[in-house]
PDB file of C-alpha atoms and ligand atoms in Angstrom:
ATOM      1  CA  MET A   1      -0.186  -0.148   0.036  1.00 97.00           C
ATOM      2  CA  ARG A   2       1.317   3.404  -1.095  1.00 97.00           C
ATOM      3  CA  ARG A   3      -0.764   6.440  -1.326  1.00 98.00           C
ATOM      4  CA  SER A   4       0.003  10.319  -1.607  1.00 98.00           C
ATOM      5  CA  LEU A   5      -2.408  12.887   0.199  1.00 98.00           C
ATOM      6  CA  ASP A   6      -2.059  16.404  -0.579  1.00 97.00           C
ATOM      7  CA  CYS A   7      -2.703  18.969   2.409  1.00 97.00           C
ATOM      8  CA  ALA A   8      -3.626  22.464   1.551  1.00 98.00           C
ATOM      9  CA  SER A   9      -2.960  23.495   5.007  1.00 98.00           C
ATOM     10  CA  GLU A  10      -2.553  22.482   8.623  1.00 98.00           C
ATOM     11  CA  VAL A  11      -6.041  22.050   9.095  1.00 98.00           C
ATOM     12  CA  GLU A  12      -6.060  19.188   6.195  1.00 98.00           C
ATOM     13  CA  THR A  13      -2.630  17.773   8.002  1.00 98.00           C
ATOM     14  CA  ALA A  14      -4.566  17.889  11.304  1.00 98.00           C
ATOM     15  CA  HIS A  15      -7.533  16.111   9.636  1.00 98.00           C
ATOM     16  CA  ILE A  16      -5.633  13.151   8.442  1.00 98.00           C
ATOM     17  CA  ALA A  17      -4.076  13.006  11.399  1.00 98.00           C
ATOM     18  CA  ARG A  18      -7.308  12.536  13.214  1.00 98.00           C
ATOM     19  CA  ALA A  19      -8.582   9.917  10.754  1.00 98.00           C
ATOM     20  CA  LEU A  20      -5.557   7.903  11.402  1.00 98.00           C
ATOM     21  CA  ALA A  21      -5.748   7.792  15.049  1.00 98.00           C
ATOM     22  CA  ALA A  22      -9.447   6.663  14.810  1.00 97.00           C
ATOM     23  CA  ASN A  23      -8.545   3.503  13.190  1.00 97.00           C
ATOM     24  CA  LEU A  24      -5.275   2.464  15.538  1.00 98.00           C
ATOM     25  CA  ARG A  25      -5.143  -0.176  17.645  1.00 97.00           C
ATOM     26  CA  ALA A  26      -1.818  -1.358  20.057  1.00 98.00           C
ATOM     27  CA  GLY A  27       1.048  -2.876  18.335  1.00 98.00           C
ATOM     28  CA  ASP A  28       0.556  -0.138  15.420  1.00 98.00           C
ATOM     29  CA  LEU A  29       3.868   1.993  14.629  1.00 98.00           C
ATOM     30  CA  LEU A  30       4.078   4.945  12.771  1.00 98.00           C
ATOM     31  CA  LEU A  31       7.547   6.059  11.492  1.00 98.00           C
ATOM     32  CA  LEU A  32       7.653   9.501  10.461  1.00 98.00           C
ATOM     33  CA  GLU A  33       9.999  11.046   7.847  1.00 98.00           C
ATOM     34  CA  GLY A  34      10.440  14.675   6.655  1.00 98.00           C
ATOM     35  CA  PRO A  35      12.772  17.290   6.358  1.00 97.00           C
ATOM     36  CA  LEU A  36      13.162  19.934   9.635  1.00 96.00           C
ATOM     37  CA  GLY A  37      10.190  21.729   9.978  1.00 97.00           C
ATOM     38  CA  ALA A  38       7.665  19.516   7.501  1.00 98.00           C
ATOM     39  CA  GLY A  39       5.411  18.905  10.341  1.00 98.00           C
ATOM     40  CA  LYS A  40       6.162  15.574  12.127  1.00 98.00           C
ATOM     41  CA  THR A  41       5.525  17.145  15.802  1.00 98.00           C
ATOM     42  CA  PHE A  42       2.471  19.076  14.339  1.00 98.00           C
ATOM     43  CA  PHE A  43       0.916  15.908  12.888  1.00 98.00           C
ATOM     44  CA  THR A  44       1.679  13.766  15.914  1.00 98.00           C
ATOM     45  CA  GLN A  45       0.461  16.148  18.209  1.00 98.00           C
ATOM     46  CA  ALA A  46      -3.132  16.281  16.321  1.00 98.00           C
ATOM     47  CA  LEU A  47      -3.111  12.668  16.508  1.00 98.00           C
ATOM     48  CA  ILE A  48      -2.468  12.218  20.241  1.00 98.00           C
ATOM     49  CA  LYS A  49      -4.815  14.701  20.945  1.00 98.00           C
ATOM     50  CA  SER A  50      -7.515  12.563  18.989  1.00 98.00           C
ATOM     51  CA  LEU A  51      -6.521   9.977  21.494  1.00 98.00           C
ATOM     52  CA  GLY A  52      -7.923  11.402  23.842  1.00 98.00           C
ATOM     53  CA  VAL A  53      -4.926  12.880  25.610  1.00 98.00           C
ATOM     54  CA  SER A  54      -5.995  16.448  27.146  1.00 96.00           C
ATOM     55  CA  GLU A  55      -2.446  17.162  28.320  1.00 96.00           C
ATOM     56  CA  GLN A  56      -0.045  19.321  25.990  1.00 96.00           C
ATOM     57  CA  VAL A  57       1.821  17.128  23.777  1.00 97.00           C
ATOM     58  CA  THR A  58       5.018  18.581  23.026  1.00 96.00           C
ATOM     59  CA  SER A  59       8.282  17.829  20.925  1.00 96.00           C
ATOM     60  CA  PRO A  60      10.468  14.967  22.476  1.00 93.00           C
ATOM     61  CA  THR A  61      13.532  16.163  21.172  1.00 89.00           C
ATOM     62  CA  PHE A  62      15.373  16.860  24.320  1.00 86.00           C
ATOM     63  CA  VAL A  63      13.779  13.800  25.930  1.00 87.00           C
ATOM     64  CA  ILE A  64      13.697  11.393  23.203  1.00 95.00           C
ATOM     65  CA  VAL A  65      10.498  10.109  24.493  1.00 97.00           C
ATOM     66  CA  LYS A  66       7.095  11.094  25.449  1.00 98.00           C
ATOM     67  CA  SER A  67       4.667   8.453  26.873  1.00 98.00           C
ATOM     68  CA  TYR A  68       0.933   9.474  27.266  1.00 98.00           C
ATOM     69  CA  GLN A  69      -1.888   7.349  28.194  1.00 98.00           C
ATOM     70  CA  GLY A  70      -5.258   8.107  25.757  1.00 96.00           C
ATOM     71  CA  ALA A  71      -7.361   5.692  24.489  1.00 94.00           C
ATOM     72  CA  LEU A  72      -4.374   3.357  24.026  1.00 97.00           C
ATOM     73  CA  PRO A  73      -0.963   3.852  25.355  1.00 98.00           C
ATOM     74  CA  ILE A  74       1.221   6.065  23.335  1.00 98.00           C
ATOM     75  CA  HIS A  75       4.927   6.867  22.832  1.00 98.00           C
ATOM     76  CA  HIS A  76       5.717   9.698  20.907  1.00 98.00           C
ATOM     77  CA  ILE A  77       9.875   9.235  19.993  1.00 98.00           C
ATOM     78  CA  ASP A  78      11.942  11.920  18.427  1.00 97.00           C
ATOM     79  CA  ALA A  79      15.119   9.597  17.192  1.00 97.00           C
ATOM     80  CA  TYR A  80      17.099  12.390  15.381  1.00 96.00           C
ATOM     81  CA  ARG A  81      19.748  12.236  18.125  1.00 94.00           C
ATOM     82  CA  LEU A  82      19.726   8.136  18.151  1.00 94.00           C
ATOM     83  CA  LEU A  83      20.864   8.285  14.488  1.00 94.00           C
ATOM     84  CA  ASP A  84      24.315   9.299  15.808  1.00 93.00           C
ATOM     85  CA  ALA A  85      24.549   6.286  18.120  1.00 94.00           C
ATOM     86  CA  PRO A  86      27.263   3.905  16.779  1.00 96.00           C
ATOM     87  CA  ASP A  87      24.222   1.358  16.714  1.00 96.00           C
ATOM     88  CA  PRO A  88      20.934   3.052  16.101  1.00 95.00           C
ATOM     89  CA  ARG A  89      18.721   0.485  16.466  1.00 94.00           C
ATOM     90  CA  GLN A  90      20.269  -0.510  19.501  1.00 95.00           C
ATOM     91  CA  ALA A  91      19.922   2.679  20.982  1.00 95.00           C
ATOM     92  CA  PHE A  92      16.482   2.320  19.933  1.00 95.00           C
ATOM     93  CA  ASP A  93      15.844  -1.146  21.985  1.00 94.00           C
ATOM     94  CA  GLU A  94      17.395   0.617  24.796  1.00 95.00           C
ATOM     95  CA  LEU A  95      14.561   2.842  25.098  1.00 95.00           C
ATOM     96  CA  ASP A  96      12.665  -0.208  25.983  1.00 95.00           C
ATOM     97  CA  ILE A  97       9.399   0.871  24.754  1.00 96.00           C
ATOM     98  CA  ASP A  98       6.724  -1.759  24.692  1.00 96.00           C
ATOM     99  CA  VAL A  99       5.783  -1.462  21.284  1.00 96.00           C
ATOM    100  CA  GLU A 100       3.296  -4.493  20.945  1.00 97.00           C
ATOM    101  CA  GLY A 101       1.471  -2.952  23.829  1.00 97.00           C
ATOM    102  CA  SER A 102       1.046   0.522  22.847  1.00 98.00           C
ATOM    103  CA  VAL A 103       0.893   3.149  19.775  1.00 98.00           C
ATOM    104  CA  THR A 104       4.258   3.995  19.048  1.00 98.00           C
ATOM    105  CA  ILE A 105       4.958   7.219  16.957  1.00 98.00           C
ATOM    106  CA  VAL A 106       8.627   7.857  15.986  1.00 98.00           C
ATOM    107  CA  GLU A 107      10.078  11.328  14.239  1.00 98.00           C
ATOM    108  CA  TRP A 108      13.159  10.485  12.050  1.00 97.00           C
ATOM    109  CA  GLY A 109      11.779   6.631  12.175  1.00 97.00           C
ATOM    110  CA  LYS A 110      12.399   5.303   9.018  1.00 96.00           C
ATOM    111  CA  ASN A 111      15.135   2.808  10.073  1.00 94.00           C
ATOM    112  CA  PHE A 112      13.261   1.510  13.066  1.00 96.00           C
ATOM    113  CA  ASP A 113      10.620  -1.061  11.509  1.00 95.00           C
ATOM    114  CA  LEU A 114      10.686  -3.258  14.237  1.00 92.00           C
ATOM    115  CA  THR A 115       7.508  -4.871  13.948  1.00 91.00           C
ATOM    116  CA  GLY A 116       7.938  -5.446   9.933  1.00 94.00           C
ATOM    117  CA  SER A 117       4.420  -3.949   9.346  1.00 96.00           C
ATOM    118  CA  ALA A 118       5.165  -0.269  10.242  1.00 98.00           C
ATOM    119  CA  LEU A 119       3.157   2.770   8.319  1.00 98.00           C
ATOM    120  CA  HIS A 120       5.678   4.870   6.837  1.00 98.00           C
ATOM    121  CA  ILE A 121       4.473   8.748   6.683  1.00 98.00           C
ATOM    122  CA  GLU A 122       6.759  10.725   4.948  1.00 98.00           C
ATOM    123  CA  ILE A 123       5.996  14.684   4.581  1.00 98.00           C
ATOM    124  CA  GLU A 124       7.187  16.838   2.193  1.00 98.00           C
ATOM    125  CA  ILE A 125       7.327  20.561   1.822  1.00 98.00           C
ATOM    126  CA  GLY A 126       5.094  22.365  -0.715  1.00 98.00           C
ATOM    127  CA  PRO A 127       4.615  26.167  -1.374  1.00 97.00           C
ATOM    128  CA  GLY A 128       3.272  28.059   1.709  1.00 95.00           C
ATOM    129  CA  GLN A 129       1.214  25.856   4.123  1.00 97.00           C
ATOM    130  CA  SER A 130       1.305  23.065   1.697  1.00 98.00           C
ATOM    131  CA  ARG A 131       2.563  19.739   2.253  1.00 98.00           C
ATOM    132  CA  THR A 132       2.269  16.083   0.755  1.00 98.00           C
ATOM    133  CA  LEU A 133       1.583  13.275   2.765  1.00 98.00           C
ATOM    134  CA  THR A 134       2.953   9.621   1.598  1.00 98.00           C
ATOM    135  CA  LEU A 135       1.439   6.908   3.577  1.00 98.00           C
ATOM    136  CA  GLU A 136       3.501   3.416   2.719  1.00 98.00           C
ATOM    137  CA  GLY A 137       3.506   0.260   4.068  1.00 97.00           C
ATOM    138  CA  PRO A 138       1.931  -3.331   4.706  1.00 97.00           C
ATOM    139  CA  ASP A 139      -1.130  -2.725   5.885  1.00 96.00           C
ATOM    140  CA  ALA A 140      -4.498  -2.379   3.733  1.00 94.00           C
ATOM    141  CA  ARG A 141      -6.090  -0.608   6.530  1.00 96.00           C
ATOM    142  CA  TRP A 142      -4.299   2.433   5.614  1.00 97.00           C
ATOM    143  CA  GLY A 143      -5.005   2.408   1.786  1.00 94.00           C
ATOM    144  CA  ASP A 144      -9.082   2.156   2.645  1.00 91.00           C
ATOM    145  CA  LEU A 145      -8.622   4.971   5.118  1.00 94.00           C
ATOM    146  CA  GLN A 146     -11.374   7.447   4.182  1.00 93.00           C
ATOM    147  CA  VAL A 147     -10.100  11.284   4.497  1.00 91.00           C
TER     148      VAL A 147
HETATM  149  N1  ATP B 201      -0.142  21.748   6.380  1.00 83.05           N
HETATM  150  C1  ATP B 201       0.901  21.448   7.361  1.00 83.05           C
HETATM  151  N2  ATP B 201       0.830  20.475   8.175  1.00 83.05           N
HETATM  152  C2  ATP B 201       1.591  20.566   8.977  1.00 83.05           C
HETATM  153  N3  ATP B 201       2.474  21.639   9.500  1.00 83.05           N
HETATM  154  C3  ATP B 201       2.400  22.595   9.009  1.00 83.05           C
HETATM  155  C4  ATP B 201       1.342  22.656   7.689  1.00 83.05           C
HETATM  156  N4  ATP B 201       1.588  24.259   7.294  1.00 83.05           N
HETATM  157  C5  ATP B 201       2.374  24.822   8.088  1.00 83.05           C
HETATM  158  N5  ATP B 201       2.664  24.343   9.029  1.00 83.05           N
HETATM  159  C6  ATP B 201       3.657  24.341  10.446  1.00 83.05           C
HETATM  160  O1  ATP B 201       4.415  24.093  10.193  1.00 83.05           O
HETATM  161  C7  ATP B 201       5.397  23.553  11.464  1.00 83.05           C
HETATM  162  C8  ATP B 201       5.890  22.290  11.579  1.00 83.05           C
HETATM  163  O2  ATP B 201       6.671  22.044  12.635  1.00 83.05           O
HETATM  164  P1  ATP B 201       7.225  20.596  13.274  1.00 83.05           P
HETATM  165  O3  ATP B 201       7.748  20.714  14.594  1.00 83.05           O
HETATM  166  O4  ATP B 201       5.966  19.670  13.364  1.00 83.05           O
HETATM  167  O5  ATP B 201       8.043  20.054  12.576  1.00 83.05           O
HETATM  168  P2  ATP B 201       8.717  18.451  12.385  1.00 83.05           P
HETATM  169  O6  ATP B 201       8.823  18.044  11.209  1.00 83.05           O
HETATM  170  O7  ATP B 201       8.665  17.938  13.549  1.00 83.05           O
HETATM  171  O8  ATP B 201      10.306  19.253  12.541  1.00 83.05           O
HETATM  172  P3  ATP B 201      11.724  18.869  13.426  1.00 83.05           P
HETATM  173  O9  ATP B 201      12.561  18.085  12.227  1.00 83.05           O
HETATM  174  O10 ATP B 201      12.729  20.062  13.659  1.00 83.05           O
HETATM  175  O11 ATP B 201      11.284  17.907  14.344  1.00 83.05           O
HETATM  176  C9  ATP B 201       4.579  24.200  12.088  1.00 83.05           C
HETATM  177  O12 ATP B 201       4.911  25.371  12.813  1.00 83.05           O
HETATM  178  C10 ATP B 201       3.378  23.681  11.563  1.00 83.05           C
HETATM  179  O13 ATP B 201       2.422  25.188  12.683  1.00 83.05           O
HETATM  180 MG1   MG B 202       9.590  17.200  15.105  1.00 83.05          MG
END
């Protein structure tokens, strides 16, 4: 499954994040890619809020992982600094995330498909507020998603 979605504005990006959130279940792993300022954190904030988390969702850039309890347990990871580790995959494992029992969202995450079934989300920056989100992964759920 691979599909691209055009977002003309933040509102549309948030709308897609909410549509995805409504279909998530424990064990889902979302790997976000895209340049600085693409909207990886923005997308994740909308998604996590949509899972019923009322506390503020802030970027985990410095702490690497932030965890929340919404409709499901959620882990939000910024893997940017892990990419410099001698063995990034080992550094990720050492975070000791319960991927099977939660929804895990990883910014700069393309190298961390721990389950073999992750959903990759690439965000490209267009003119102004426009973005293109490309979803890719083996799960037909995301191809069928109505947005
Ligand atoms: N269509 C859009 N979708 C998402 N964000 C948008 C859009 N248009 C503008 N923005 C803005 O772009 C910025 C994206 O910043 P954000 O921190 O989410 O990026 P990031 O990809 O997480 O960057 P970093 O690599 O530094 O973590 C936000 O200020 C957001 O409001
Ligand atoms: Mg970010």
